[in-house]
mmCIF file of C-alpha atoms in Angstrom:
data_model
loop_
_atom_site.group_PDB
_atom_site.id
_atom_site.type_symbol
_atom_site.label_atom_id
_atom_site.label_comp_id
_atom_site.label_asym_id
_atom_site.label_seq_id
_atom_site.Cartn_x
_atom_site.Cartn_y
_atom_site.Cartn_z
ATOM 1 C CA VAL A 1 108.922 72.711 112.316
ATOM 2 C CA LEU A 2 112.383 72.409 114.461
ATOM 3 C CA LEU A 3 114.311 73.174 111.373
ATOM 4 C CA SER A 4 113.034 76.114 110.421
ATOM 5 C CA MET A 5 112.775 77.128 113.282
ATOM 6 C CA THR A 6 116.360 76.714 115.009
ATOM 7 C CA ALA A 7 118.027 80.003 113.914
ATOM 8 C CA CYS A 8 115.326 82.632 116.266
ATOM 9 C CA GLY A 9 115.784 80.239 118.584
ATOM 10 C CA ALA A 10 119.635 79.641 118.880
ATOM 11 C CA GLN A 11 119.909 83.230 118.958
ATOM 12 C CA ALA A 12 117.416 83.871 121.620
ATOM 13 C CA ALA A 13 119.245 81.732 123.451
ATOM 14 C CA THR A 14 122.408 83.940 123.065
ATOM 15 C CA GLU A 15 120.899 88.000 124.490
ATOM 16 C CA THR A 16 121.446 87.187 128.433
ATOM 17 C CA ALA A 17 124.492 85.315 128.441
ATOM 18 C CA VAL A 18 126.484 87.949 125.783
ATOM 19 C CA GLU A 19 125.490 90.523 128.165
ATOM 20 C CA SER A 20 126.186 89.043 131.229
ATOM 21 C CA ALA A 21 129.597 87.757 129.510
ATOM 22 C CA VAL A 22 130.594 91.405 128.751
ATOM 23 C CA GLU A 23 133.801 91.916 130.971
ATOM 24 C CA ALA A 24 134.173 94.368 133.496
ATOM 25 C CA PRO A 25 136.957 96.724 131.293
ATOM 26 C CA ALA A 26 134.841 96.811 128.164
ATOM 27 C CA ALA A 27 132.247 98.737 130.026
ATOM 28 C CA GLU A 28 134.493 100.814 132.422
ATOM 29 C CA GLU A 29 136.476 101.885 128.704
ATOM 30 C CA ALA A 30 132.405 102.666 127.696
ATOM 31 C CA ALA A 31 131.194 105.006 130.375
ATOM 32 C CA GLU A 32 134.171 107.358 130.266
ATOM 33 C CA ALA A 33 132.686 107.627 126.392
ATOM 34 C CA PRO A 34 130.098 110.307 127.237
ATOM 35 C CA ALA A 35 130.450 111.955 123.710
ATOM 36 C CA ALA A 36 129.716 108.737 122.506
ATOM 37 C CA GLN A 37 126.455 108.402 124.650
ATOM 38 C CA GLU A 38 125.015 111.903 123.862
ATOM 39 C CA GLU A 39 123.646 110.811 119.991
ATOM 40 C CA ALA A 40 120.904 110.850 118.917
ATOM 41 C CA GLU A 41 118.813 107.564 120.179
ATOM 42 C CA VAL A 42 116.868 105.575 118.012
ATOM 43 C CA SER A 43 112.698 104.882 119.087
ATOM 44 C CA ALA A 44 111.501 101.176 119.315
ATOM 45 C CA GLU A 45 109.818 102.061 117.042
ATOM 46 C CA ASP A 46 112.134 103.640 114.551
ATOM 47 C CA ALA A 47 114.414 100.601 114.702
ATOM 48 C CA LEU A 48 111.679 97.792 113.397
ATOM 49 C CA GLY A 49 111.649 97.601 109.450
ATOM 50 C CA THR A 50 108.941 97.667 106.909
ATOM 51 C CA LYS A 51 107.196 94.987 104.657
ATOM 52 C CA VAL A 52 105.318 96.038 102.459
ATOM 53 C CA ASP A 53 104.508 93.870 99.416
ATOM 54 C CA ASN A 54 106.650 91.439 99.941
ATOM 55 C CA VAL A 55 109.322 93.838 100.037
ATOM 56 C CA TYR A 56 111.415 93.985 103.497
ATOM 57 C CA ALA A 57 112.976 97.827 104.399
ATOM 58 C CA SER A 58 115.209 99.260 107.283
ATOM 59 C CA GLY A 59 116.426 102.522 107.466
ATOM 60 C CA MET A 60 117.943 102.135 110.344
ATOM 61 C CA LEU A 61 120.309 99.296 108.812
ATOM 62 C CA GLY A 62 120.539 100.697 105.907
ATOM 63 C CA ILE A 63 119.342 97.327 104.117
ATOM 64 C CA ARG A 64 116.316 96.128 101.620
ATOM 65 C CA ALA A 65 115.082 92.705 100.442
ATOM 66 C CA ASP A 66 111.821 92.021 97.590
ATOM 67 C CA PHE A 67 111.026 88.678 98.084
ATOM 68 C CA GLY A 68 108.785 88.387 95.254
ATOM 69 C CA ASP A 69 106.421 85.851 94.453
ATOM 70 C CA ASP A 70 108.667 82.975 95.350
ATOM 71 C CA TRP A 71 109.229 83.602 99.068
ATOM 72 C CA THR A 72 106.771 84.992 101.552
ATOM 73 C CA ILE A 73 107.246 87.433 104.704
ATOM 74 C CA LEU A 74 105.568 86.086 108.244
ATOM 75 C CA SER A 75 102.768 88.696 109.467
ATOM 76 C CA ASP A 76 104.316 90.057 113.357
ATOM 77 C CA GLU A 77 101.164 87.625 113.708
ATOM 78 C CA GLU A 78 102.974 84.823 112.568
ATOM 79 C CA VAL A 79 105.979 85.894 113.949
ATOM 80 C CA ALA A 80 104.724 85.899 117.312
ATOM 81 C CA GLN A 81 103.075 82.150 117.224
ATOM 82 C CA VAL A 82 107.392 81.405 115.753
ATOM 83 C CA MET A 83 108.510 83.267 118.623
ATOM 84 C CA GLY A 84 106.478 82.798 121.296
ATOM 85 C CA TYR A 85 105.534 85.706 121.824
ATOM 86 C CA THR A 86 102.148 85.696 124.466
ATOM 87 C CA ALA A 87 100.550 88.586 122.447
ATOM 88 C CA ASP A 88 97.768 87.099 120.774
ATOM 89 C CA SER A 89 97.851 89.440 117.734
ATOM 90 C CA ILE A 90 100.772 91.551 117.085
ATOM 91 C CA SER A 91 101.030 95.685 115.902
ATOM 92 C CA ASP A 92 103.864 97.349 114.712
ATOM 93 C CA LYS A 93 102.927 99.462 117.992
ATOM 94 C CA ASP A 94 103.577 95.919 119.846
ATOM 95 C CA LEU A 95 106.877 94.496 118.448
ATOM 96 C CA ALA A 96 108.269 97.918 119.633
ATOM 97 C CA GLU A 97 107.040 97.598 122.735
ATOM 98 C CA LEU A 98 108.274 94.028 123.086
ATOM 99 C CA LEU A 99 111.633 95.918 121.711
ATOM 100 C CA ARG A 100 111.879 98.162 124.460
ATOM 101 C CA ASN A 101 110.513 96.292 127.667
ATOM 102 C CA SER A 102 112.696 92.575 126.789
ATOM 103 C CA GLY A 103 114.919 94.201 124.702
ATOM 104 C CA SER A 104 115.010 91.967 121.616
ATOM 105 C CA THR A 105 112.212 91.548 118.655
ATOM 106 C CA CYS A 106 112.491 89.254 114.702
ATOM 107 C CA ASP A 107 111.700 91.851 113.547
ATOM 108 C CA LEU A 108 111.722 89.515 109.607
ATOM 109 C CA TYR A 109 110.520 86.047 109.599
ATOM 110 C CA ALA A 110 110.441 84.656 105.574
ATOM 111 C CA MET A 111 110.201 81.645 104.015
ATOM 112 C CA ALA A 112 110.141 79.655 101.011
ATOM 113 C CA ASN A 113 107.061 78.493 99.693
ATOM 114 C CA ASP A 114 108.237 75.465 98.299
ATOM 115 C CA GLN A 115 110.289 72.640 100.183
ATOM 116 C CA SER A 116 113.513 73.690 100.758
ATOM 117 C CA GLY A 117 112.913 74.660 104.174
ATOM 118 C CA ASP A 118 114.487 78.026 103.702
ATOM 119 C CA ASN A 119 114.486 80.772 105.646
ATOM 120 C CA VAL A 120 115.834 84.105 107.017
ATOM 121 C CA ASN A 121 114.717 86.399 109.618
ATOM 122 C CA ILE A 122 116.687 88.862 111.653
ATOM 123 C CA GLN A 123 116.861 89.510 115.050
ATOM 124 C CA LEU A 124 117.027 93.069 116.916
ATOM 125 C CA GLU A 125 118.412 93.151 119.806
ATOM 126 C CA ASP A 126 119.038 96.726 122.453
ATOM 127 C CA LEU A 127 122.567 95.825 123.817
ATOM 128 C CA GLY A 128 121.711 99.122 125.758
ATOM 129 C CA ILE A 129 123.862 102.337 126.473
ATOM 130 C CA ILE A 130 126.822 100.716 128.222
ATOM 131 C CA TYR A 131 126.612 97.508 125.758
ATOM 132 C CA GLY A 132 125.871 99.601 123.087
ATOM 133 C CA ILE A 133 129.059 102.030 122.618
ATOM 134 C CA ALA A 134 131.069 98.892 124.367
ATOM 135 C CA LEU A 135 130.086 96.096 121.893
ATOM 136 C CA ASN A 136 131.272 95.599 117.780
ATOM 137 C CA GLU A 137 130.464 93.281 115.587
ATOM 138 C CA GLN A 138 133.635 91.553 116.364
ATOM 139 C CA LYS A 139 133.407 91.137 119.587
ATOM 140 C CA TYR A 140 129.672 90.218 119.973
ATOM 141 C CA ALA A 141 129.943 87.722 117.813
ATOM 142 C CA GLU A 142 133.060 85.914 120.062
ATOM 143 C CA LEU A 143 130.978 86.109 122.821
ATOM 144 C CA ALA A 144 127.997 84.802 120.880
ATOM 145 C CA ALA A 145 129.418 81.845 119.280
ATOM 146 C CA PRO A 146 129.905 79.207 122.491
ATOM 147 C CA GLN A 147 126.240 80.733 123.644
ATOM 148 C CA LEU A 148 125.070 79.583 119.704
ATOM 149 C CA GLU A 149 126.678 75.855 119.825
ATOM 150 C CA LYS A 150 125.230 75.109 123.268
ATOM 151 C CA ALA A 151 121.695 76.553 122.340
ATOM 152 C CA PHE A 152 121.988 74.317 118.931
ATOM 153 C CA GLY A 153 123.400 71.254 121.481
ATOM 154 C CA GLN A 154 120.501 71.304 123.987
ATOM 155 C CA MET A 155 118.168 71.427 120.339
ATOM 156 C CA GLY A 156 119.423 67.625 119.744
ATOM 157 C CA VAL A 157 122.185 69.274 116.519
ATOM 158 C CA SER A 158 124.983 67.263 116.310
ATOM 159 C CA ASN A 159 129.026 67.631 114.995
ATOM 160 C CA ILE A 160 128.209 72.114 115.206
ATOM 161 C CA LYS A 161 131.156 74.322 113.593
ATOM 162 C CA ILE A 162 130.832 77.657 113.952
ATOM 163 C CA GLU A 163 133.308 79.760 112.286
ATOM 164 C CA THR A 164 133.830 83.885 112.954
ATOM 165 C CA GLY A 165 134.965 85.880 109.777
ATOM 166 C CA THR A 166 133.539 88.584 107.100
ATOM 167 C CA TYR A 167 130.941 87.895 104.633
ATOM 168 C CA SER A 168 130.258 90.626 102.220
ATOM 169 C CA PHE A 169 126.390 90.932 102.611
ATOM 170 C CA ALA A 170 124.310 94.070 100.609
ATOM 171 C CA GLY A 171 127.362 95.258 99.481
ATOM 172 C CA LYS A 172 129.649 95.400 102.686
ATOM 173 C CA ASP A 173 132.023 93.397 104.333
ATOM 174 C CA ARG A 174 130.266 92.338 107.742
ATOM 175 C CA VAL A 175 131.655 89.892 110.676
ATOM 176 C CA SER A 176 129.384 86.886 109.941
ATOM 177 C CA LEU A 177 129.039 83.252 111.525
ATOM 178 C CA GLN A 178 129.218 80.300 109.243
ATOM 179 C CA ILE A 179 126.706 76.844 110.816
ATOM 180 C CA THR A 180 126.533 73.851 109.972
ATOM 181 C CA GLY A 181 125.820 70.999 112.759
ATOM 182 C CA GLU A 182 124.112 67.688 112.161
ATOM 183 C CA THR A 183 119.993 66.688 113.018
ATOM 184 C CA ASN A 184 117.414 64.413 111.665
ATOM 185 C CA GLY A 185 120.430 62.575 109.575
ATOM 186 C CA MET A 186 120.758 65.771 107.599
ATOM 187 C CA THR A 187 123.423 68.642 107.874
ATOM 188 C CA ILE A 188 121.521 72.255 108.204
ATOM 189 C CA TYR A 189 123.766 75.497 107.502
ATOM 190 C CA GLU A 190 123.478 78.690 108.666
ATOM 191 C CA ARG A 191 125.458 82.421 108.131
ATOM 192 C CA MET A 192 124.436 84.979 110.756
ATOM 193 C CA VAL A 193 125.688 88.879 109.509
ATOM 194 C CA LEU A 194 126.254 90.647 112.313
ATOM 195 C CA ILE A 195 125.248 94.698 111.724
ATOM 196 C CA LYS A 196 125.177 97.374 114.411
ATOM 197 C CA SER A 197 123.337 100.388 114.602
ATOM 198 C CA GLY A 198 123.294 102.589 117.361
ATOM 199 C CA LYS A 199 122.409 100.929 120.338
ATOM 200 C CA TYR A 200 121.599 98.338 118.438
ATOM 201 C CA MET A 201 122.587 94.890 116.976
ATOM 202 C CA ALA A 202 120.724 92.812 113.964
ATOM 203 C CA THR A 203 121.879 89.032 113.142
ATOM 204 C CA ILE A 204 120.595 88.225 110.458
ATOM 205 C CA THR A 205 120.262 84.351 110.315
ATOM 206 C CA ALA A 206 119.984 82.425 106.837
ATOM 207 C CA PHE A 207 118.831 78.953 107.171
ATOM 208 C CA SER A 208 118.948 75.568 104.500
ATOM 209 C CA LEU A 209 119.940 72.671 104.157
ATOM 210 C CA GLN A 210 121.536 72.821 101.146
ATOM 211 C CA GLU A 211 125.016 75.130 101.516
ATOM 212 C CA SER A 212 124.983 76.489 98.091
ATOM 213 C CA SER A 213 121.454 77.978 99.099
ATOM 214 C CA ILE A 214 122.813 80.832 101.922
ATOM 215 C CA ASP A 215 124.519 83.103 99.200
ATOM 216 C CA THR A 216 121.190 82.692 97.025
ATOM 217 C CA VAL A 217 119.017 83.825 100.252
ATOM 218 C CA LEU A 218 121.700 86.651 100.964
ATOM 219 C CA ASN A 219 121.882 87.763 98.220
ATOM 220 C CA ARG A 220 118.103 89.078 97.972
ATOM 221 C CA PHE A 221 119.734 92.148 100.283
ATOM 222 C CA GLU A 222 120.850 95.290 98.700
ATOM 223 C CA ALA A 223 121.641 98.228 100.013
ATOM 224 C CA ALA A 224 118.369 100.745 100.346
ATOM 225 C CA ALA A 225 118.542 103.850 98.670
#
């Protein structure tokens, strides 16, 4: 259970830290860009992807993934249990409310049906107006890396290594964090891919106990038609 929950847990630990770590000059620079602030704002409801027939699609992010019969997309209720949400049942409206009120939600959690432990999740974060302008994917990754290392350490993961670079995802080169560590005598592998759309930051995280499986998992995603 710890292994499959590591991704969402570590990502959630970075949310408030990332915002507080943004340098004041960046915020001041964003405040001086009124034209950018006038862009149409995407509602929390429209920011969420859809999950139909084991296919995930996000119009806002421009991506889709068909998980076929060998993977399972968790229902909103199951996602709620994974993320520790307090609601007994979660609907699309509730997830949107959660994104609007708390600033983040887990938009997708899919896992392999075998015993590999492979899984992928998408965390959506509302950066707000100022940070939505000032914070790009590269800056977000730089701020998140030390917070992720701390979060993994608190979960008992050792020999943590985090590298920031680019990764070809759904037809585009994206800012990415590659993470390795050791726990319970096993090496764990994660790759986080960042996509910023308006004021929202999406983190697509693939997890596996096999390094080669990470690409296989992320290659399920393609550009939405």
